[in-house]
XYZ file of N, CA, C and O in Angstrom:
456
model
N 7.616 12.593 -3.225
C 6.205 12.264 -3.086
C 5.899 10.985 -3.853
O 6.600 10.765 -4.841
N 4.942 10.107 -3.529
C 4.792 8.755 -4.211
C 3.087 9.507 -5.123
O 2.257 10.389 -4.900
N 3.398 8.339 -6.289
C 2.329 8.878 -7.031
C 2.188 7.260 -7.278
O 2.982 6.320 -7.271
N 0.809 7.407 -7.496
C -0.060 6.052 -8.097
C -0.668 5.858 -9.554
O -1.698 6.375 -9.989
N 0.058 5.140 -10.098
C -0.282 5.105 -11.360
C -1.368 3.663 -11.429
O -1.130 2.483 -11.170
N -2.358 4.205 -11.794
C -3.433 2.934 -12.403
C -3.829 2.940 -13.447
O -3.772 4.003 -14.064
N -4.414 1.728 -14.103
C -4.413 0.824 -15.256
C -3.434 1.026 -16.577
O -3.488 1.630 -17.648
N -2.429 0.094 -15.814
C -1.341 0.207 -16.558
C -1.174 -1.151 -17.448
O -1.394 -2.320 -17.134
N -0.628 -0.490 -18.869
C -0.826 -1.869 -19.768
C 0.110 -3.062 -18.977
O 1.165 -2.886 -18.368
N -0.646 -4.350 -19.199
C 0.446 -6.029 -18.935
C 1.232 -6.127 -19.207
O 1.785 -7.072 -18.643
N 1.886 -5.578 -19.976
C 3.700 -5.743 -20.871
C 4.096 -4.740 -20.155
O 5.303 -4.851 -19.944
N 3.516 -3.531 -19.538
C 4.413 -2.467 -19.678
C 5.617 -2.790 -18.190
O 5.252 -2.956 -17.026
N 7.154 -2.805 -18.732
C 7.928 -2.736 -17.442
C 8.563 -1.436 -16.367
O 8.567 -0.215 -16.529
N 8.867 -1.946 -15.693
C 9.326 -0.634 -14.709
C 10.142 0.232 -15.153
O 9.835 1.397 -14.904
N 11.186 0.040 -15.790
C 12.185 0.495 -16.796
C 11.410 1.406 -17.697
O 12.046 2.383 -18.093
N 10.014 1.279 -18.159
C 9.475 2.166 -19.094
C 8.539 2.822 -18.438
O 8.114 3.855 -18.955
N 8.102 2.465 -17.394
C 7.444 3.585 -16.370
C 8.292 4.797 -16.152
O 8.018 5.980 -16.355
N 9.445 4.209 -15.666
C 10.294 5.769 -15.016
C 10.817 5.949 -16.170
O 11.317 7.066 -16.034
N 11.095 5.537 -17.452
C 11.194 6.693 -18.592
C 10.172 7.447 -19.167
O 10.451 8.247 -20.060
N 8.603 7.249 -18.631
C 7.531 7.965 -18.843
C 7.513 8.916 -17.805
O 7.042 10.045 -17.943
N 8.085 8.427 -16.627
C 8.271 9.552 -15.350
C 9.110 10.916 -15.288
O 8.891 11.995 -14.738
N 10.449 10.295 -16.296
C 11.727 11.505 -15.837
C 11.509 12.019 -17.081
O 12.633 12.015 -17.582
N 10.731 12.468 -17.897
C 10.808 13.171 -18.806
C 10.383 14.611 -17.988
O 10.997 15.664 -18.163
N 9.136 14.454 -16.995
C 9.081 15.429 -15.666
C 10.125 15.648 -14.552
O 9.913 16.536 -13.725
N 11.159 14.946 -14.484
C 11.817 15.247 -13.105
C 12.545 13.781 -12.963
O 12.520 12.722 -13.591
N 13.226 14.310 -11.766
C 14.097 12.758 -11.468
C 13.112 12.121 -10.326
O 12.398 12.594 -9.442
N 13.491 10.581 -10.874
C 12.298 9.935 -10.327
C 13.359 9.125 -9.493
O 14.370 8.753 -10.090
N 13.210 8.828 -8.180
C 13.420 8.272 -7.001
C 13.292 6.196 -6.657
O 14.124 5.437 -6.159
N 11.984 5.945 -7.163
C 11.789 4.708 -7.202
C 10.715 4.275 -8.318
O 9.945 5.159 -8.692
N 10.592 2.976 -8.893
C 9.482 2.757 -9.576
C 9.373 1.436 -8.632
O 10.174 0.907 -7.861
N 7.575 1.022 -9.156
C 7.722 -0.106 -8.054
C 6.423 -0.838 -8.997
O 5.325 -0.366 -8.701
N 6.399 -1.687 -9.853
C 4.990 -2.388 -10.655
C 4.722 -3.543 -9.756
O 5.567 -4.407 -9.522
N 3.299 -3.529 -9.168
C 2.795 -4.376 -8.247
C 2.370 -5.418 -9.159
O 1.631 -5.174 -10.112
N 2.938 -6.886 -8.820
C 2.525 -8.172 -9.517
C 2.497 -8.902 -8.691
O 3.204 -8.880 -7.684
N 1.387 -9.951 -9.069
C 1.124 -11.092 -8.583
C 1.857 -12.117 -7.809
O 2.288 -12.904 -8.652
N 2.140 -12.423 -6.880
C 2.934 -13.217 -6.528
C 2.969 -15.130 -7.118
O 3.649 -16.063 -6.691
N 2.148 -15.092 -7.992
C 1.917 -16.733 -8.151
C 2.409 -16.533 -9.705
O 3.477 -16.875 -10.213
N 1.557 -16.031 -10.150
C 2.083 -15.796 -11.647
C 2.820 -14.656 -12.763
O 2.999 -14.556 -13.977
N 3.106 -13.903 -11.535
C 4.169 -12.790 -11.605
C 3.750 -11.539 -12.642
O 4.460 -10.699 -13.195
N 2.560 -11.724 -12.671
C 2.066 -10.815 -13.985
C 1.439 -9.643 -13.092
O 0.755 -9.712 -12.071
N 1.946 -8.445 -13.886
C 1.505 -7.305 -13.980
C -0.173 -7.256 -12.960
O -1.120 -7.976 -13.278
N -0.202 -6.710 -12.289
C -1.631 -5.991 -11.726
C -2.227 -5.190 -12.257
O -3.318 -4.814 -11.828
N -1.745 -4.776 -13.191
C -2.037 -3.167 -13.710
C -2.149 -2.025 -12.951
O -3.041 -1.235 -13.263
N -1.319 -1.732 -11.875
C -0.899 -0.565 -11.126
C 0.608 -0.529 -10.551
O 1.397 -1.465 -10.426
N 0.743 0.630 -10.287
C 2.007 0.506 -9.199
C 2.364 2.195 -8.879
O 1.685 3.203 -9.079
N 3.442 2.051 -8.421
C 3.935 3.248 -7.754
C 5.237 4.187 -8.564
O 6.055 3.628 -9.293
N 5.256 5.661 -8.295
C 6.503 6.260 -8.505
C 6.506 7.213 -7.574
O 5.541 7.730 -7.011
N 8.332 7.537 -7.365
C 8.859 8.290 -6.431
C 9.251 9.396 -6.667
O 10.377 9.518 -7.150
N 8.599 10.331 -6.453
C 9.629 11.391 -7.064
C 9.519 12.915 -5.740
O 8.595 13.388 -5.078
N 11.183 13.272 -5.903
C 11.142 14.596 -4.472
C 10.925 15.597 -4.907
O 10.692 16.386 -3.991
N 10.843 16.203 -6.186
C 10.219 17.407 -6.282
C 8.713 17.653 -6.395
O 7.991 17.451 -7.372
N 8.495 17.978 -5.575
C 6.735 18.601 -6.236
C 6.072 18.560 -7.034
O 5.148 17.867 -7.461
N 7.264 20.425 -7.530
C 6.448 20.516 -8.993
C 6.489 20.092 -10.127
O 5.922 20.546 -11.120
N 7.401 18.884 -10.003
C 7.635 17.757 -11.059
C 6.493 16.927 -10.403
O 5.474 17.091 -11.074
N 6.350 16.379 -9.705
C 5.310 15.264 -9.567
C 3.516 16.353 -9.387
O 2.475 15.758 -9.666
N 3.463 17.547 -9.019
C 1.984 18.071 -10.152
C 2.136 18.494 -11.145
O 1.117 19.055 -11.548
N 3.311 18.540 -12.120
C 3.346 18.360 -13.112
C 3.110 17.380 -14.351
O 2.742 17.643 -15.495
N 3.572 15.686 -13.515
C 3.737 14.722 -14.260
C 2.307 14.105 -14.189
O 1.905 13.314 -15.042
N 1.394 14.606 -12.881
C 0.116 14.101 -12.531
C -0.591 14.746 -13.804
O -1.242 14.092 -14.620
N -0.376 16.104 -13.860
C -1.100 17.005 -14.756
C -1.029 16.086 -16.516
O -1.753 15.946 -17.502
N -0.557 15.938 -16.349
C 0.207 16.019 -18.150
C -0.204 14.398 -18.563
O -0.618 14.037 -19.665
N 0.064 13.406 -17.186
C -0.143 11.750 -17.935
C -1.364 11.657 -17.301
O -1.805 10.577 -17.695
N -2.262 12.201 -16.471
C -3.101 11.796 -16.343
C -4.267 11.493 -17.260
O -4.168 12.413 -18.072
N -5.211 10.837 -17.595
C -5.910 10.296 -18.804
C -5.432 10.244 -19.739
O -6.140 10.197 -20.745
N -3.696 10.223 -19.880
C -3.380 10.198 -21.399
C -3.316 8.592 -22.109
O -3.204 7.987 -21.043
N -3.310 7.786 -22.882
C -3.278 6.922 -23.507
C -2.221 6.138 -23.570
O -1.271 6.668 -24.147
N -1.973 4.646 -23.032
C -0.522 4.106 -23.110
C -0.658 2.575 -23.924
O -1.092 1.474 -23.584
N -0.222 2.970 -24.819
C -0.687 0.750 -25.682
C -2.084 0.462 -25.398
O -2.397 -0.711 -25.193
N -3.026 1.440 -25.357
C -4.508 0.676 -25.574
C -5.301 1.545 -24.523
O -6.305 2.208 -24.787
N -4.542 1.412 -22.980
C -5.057 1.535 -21.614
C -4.945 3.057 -21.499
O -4.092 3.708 -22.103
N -5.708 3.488 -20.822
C -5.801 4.814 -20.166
C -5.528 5.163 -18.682
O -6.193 4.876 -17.686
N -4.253 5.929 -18.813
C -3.200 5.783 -16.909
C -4.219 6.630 -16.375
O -4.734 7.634 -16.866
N -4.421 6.059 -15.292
C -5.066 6.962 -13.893
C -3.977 7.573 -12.757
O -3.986 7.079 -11.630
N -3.309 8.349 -12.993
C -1.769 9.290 -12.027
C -2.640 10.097 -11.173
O -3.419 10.956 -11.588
N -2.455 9.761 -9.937
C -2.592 10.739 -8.656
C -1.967 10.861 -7.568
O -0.830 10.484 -7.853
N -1.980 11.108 -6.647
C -0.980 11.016 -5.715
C -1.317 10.157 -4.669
O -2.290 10.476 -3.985
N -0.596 8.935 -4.354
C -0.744 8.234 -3.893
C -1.427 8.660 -2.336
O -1.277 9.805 -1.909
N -2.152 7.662 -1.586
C -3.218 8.243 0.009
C -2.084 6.776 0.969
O -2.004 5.559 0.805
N -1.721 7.300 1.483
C -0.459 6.380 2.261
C -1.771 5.603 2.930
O -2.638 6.375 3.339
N -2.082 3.945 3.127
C -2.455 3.575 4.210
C -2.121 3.053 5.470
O -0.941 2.860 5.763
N -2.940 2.830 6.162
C -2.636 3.167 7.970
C -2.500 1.708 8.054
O -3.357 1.032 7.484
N -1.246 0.944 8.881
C -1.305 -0.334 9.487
C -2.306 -0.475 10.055
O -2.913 0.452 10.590
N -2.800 -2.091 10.046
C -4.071 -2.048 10.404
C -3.440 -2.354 11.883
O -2.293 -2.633 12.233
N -4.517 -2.206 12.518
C -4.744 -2.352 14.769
C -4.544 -4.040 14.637
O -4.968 -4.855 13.818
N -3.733 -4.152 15.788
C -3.792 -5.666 15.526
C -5.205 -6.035 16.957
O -5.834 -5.405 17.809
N -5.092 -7.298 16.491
C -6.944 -7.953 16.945
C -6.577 -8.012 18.253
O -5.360 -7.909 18.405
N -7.364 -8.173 19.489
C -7.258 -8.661 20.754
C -8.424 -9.112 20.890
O -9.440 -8.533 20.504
N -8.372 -10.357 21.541
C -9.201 -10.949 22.086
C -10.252 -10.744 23.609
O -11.108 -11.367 24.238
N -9.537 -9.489 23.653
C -10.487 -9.469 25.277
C -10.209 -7.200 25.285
O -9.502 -6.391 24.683
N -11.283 -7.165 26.358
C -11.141 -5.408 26.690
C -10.869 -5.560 28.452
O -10.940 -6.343 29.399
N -10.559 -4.360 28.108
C -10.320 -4.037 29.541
C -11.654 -3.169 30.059
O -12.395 -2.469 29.368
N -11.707 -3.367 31.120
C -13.102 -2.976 32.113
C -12.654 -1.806 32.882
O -11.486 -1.449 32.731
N -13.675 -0.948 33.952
C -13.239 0.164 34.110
C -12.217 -0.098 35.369
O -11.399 0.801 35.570
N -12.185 -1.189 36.196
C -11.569 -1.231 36.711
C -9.512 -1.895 36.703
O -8.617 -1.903 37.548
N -9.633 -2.347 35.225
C -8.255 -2.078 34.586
C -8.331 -4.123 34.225
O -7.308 -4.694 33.847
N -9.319 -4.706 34.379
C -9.270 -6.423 34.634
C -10.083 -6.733 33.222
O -11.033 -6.157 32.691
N -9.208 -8.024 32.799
C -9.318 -8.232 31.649
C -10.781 -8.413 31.531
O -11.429 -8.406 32.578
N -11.524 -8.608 30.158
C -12.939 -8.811 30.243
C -12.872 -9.784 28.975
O -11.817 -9.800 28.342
N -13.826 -10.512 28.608
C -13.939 -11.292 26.920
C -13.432 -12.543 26.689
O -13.821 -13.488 27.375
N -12.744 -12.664 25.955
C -12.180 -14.253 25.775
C -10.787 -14.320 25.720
O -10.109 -14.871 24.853
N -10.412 -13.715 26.715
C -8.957 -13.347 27.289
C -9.114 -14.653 28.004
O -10.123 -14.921 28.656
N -7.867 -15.637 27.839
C -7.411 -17.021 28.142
C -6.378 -17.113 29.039
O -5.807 -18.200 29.130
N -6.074 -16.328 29.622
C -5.152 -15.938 30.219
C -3.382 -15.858 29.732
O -3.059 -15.351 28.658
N -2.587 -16.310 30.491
C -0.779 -15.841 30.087
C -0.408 -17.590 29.733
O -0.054 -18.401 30.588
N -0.567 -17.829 28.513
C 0.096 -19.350 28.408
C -0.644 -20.169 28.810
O -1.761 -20.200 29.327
N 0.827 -21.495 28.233
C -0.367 -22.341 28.991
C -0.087 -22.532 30.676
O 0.547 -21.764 31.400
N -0.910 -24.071 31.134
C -1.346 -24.624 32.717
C -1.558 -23.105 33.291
O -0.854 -22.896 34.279
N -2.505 -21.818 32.825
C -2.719 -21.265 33.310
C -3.782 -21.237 34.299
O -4.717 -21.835 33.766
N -4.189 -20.796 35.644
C -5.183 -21.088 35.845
C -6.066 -20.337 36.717
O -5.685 -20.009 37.840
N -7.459 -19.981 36.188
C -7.930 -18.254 36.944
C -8.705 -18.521 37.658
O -9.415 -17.525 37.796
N -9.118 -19.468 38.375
C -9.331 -19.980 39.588
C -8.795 -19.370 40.883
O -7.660 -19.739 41.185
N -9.236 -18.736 41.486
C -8.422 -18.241 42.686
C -8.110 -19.430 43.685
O -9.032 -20.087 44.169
N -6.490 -19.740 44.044
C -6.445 -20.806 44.860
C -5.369 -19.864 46.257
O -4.496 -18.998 46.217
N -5.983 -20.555 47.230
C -5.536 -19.972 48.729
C -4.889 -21.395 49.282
O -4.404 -21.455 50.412
């Protein structure tokens, strides 16, 4: 099960996450979400863990507990949904494009020619 750990201290590394993790159970993955420009800490991230009742255990026990200053928020992570990708046009009831559908490429051309 993935669990979400939030506001996690700036120093703290992944290496000391999952030794705050497996003191409950064997932990699967750690994952500290950082910045891509300046590589610093977000103050959240993720852990993996396959047993259960190790991970409502580890929720139970670190949740609001105190880490270098900050106070962890542990719950179980809510998976989100890929987003729909955009289209530019709907379809009508009779199955024909409708909207700002441009047609297939380009020199296309929707002009009916006989």
């Amino acid at each position: 099960m993935d669990i979400f750990v939030g506001s996690i201290p700036f120093k703290l590394k992944e290496k000391d996450l999952r030794a705050l993790f497996e003191k409950y159970g064997e932990v699967t993955s750690v994952k500290i979400v950082k910045d891509k420009v300046t590589r610093q800490n977000k103050g959240f991230g993720f852990v993996d863990m396959p047993d259960e009742d190790a991970v409502r255990n580890a929720i139970h026990e670190l949740n609001g507990t105190e880490l270098m200053g900050r106070t962890l928020e542990v719950g179980i992570s809510e998976k989100k949904e890929a987003p729909k990708p955009k289209t530019n046009f709907k379809v009508n009831q009779q199955g024909k494009a409708t909207g700002h559908f441009r047609g297939i490429g380009k020199g296309y051309d929707k002009r009916n020619k006989k």
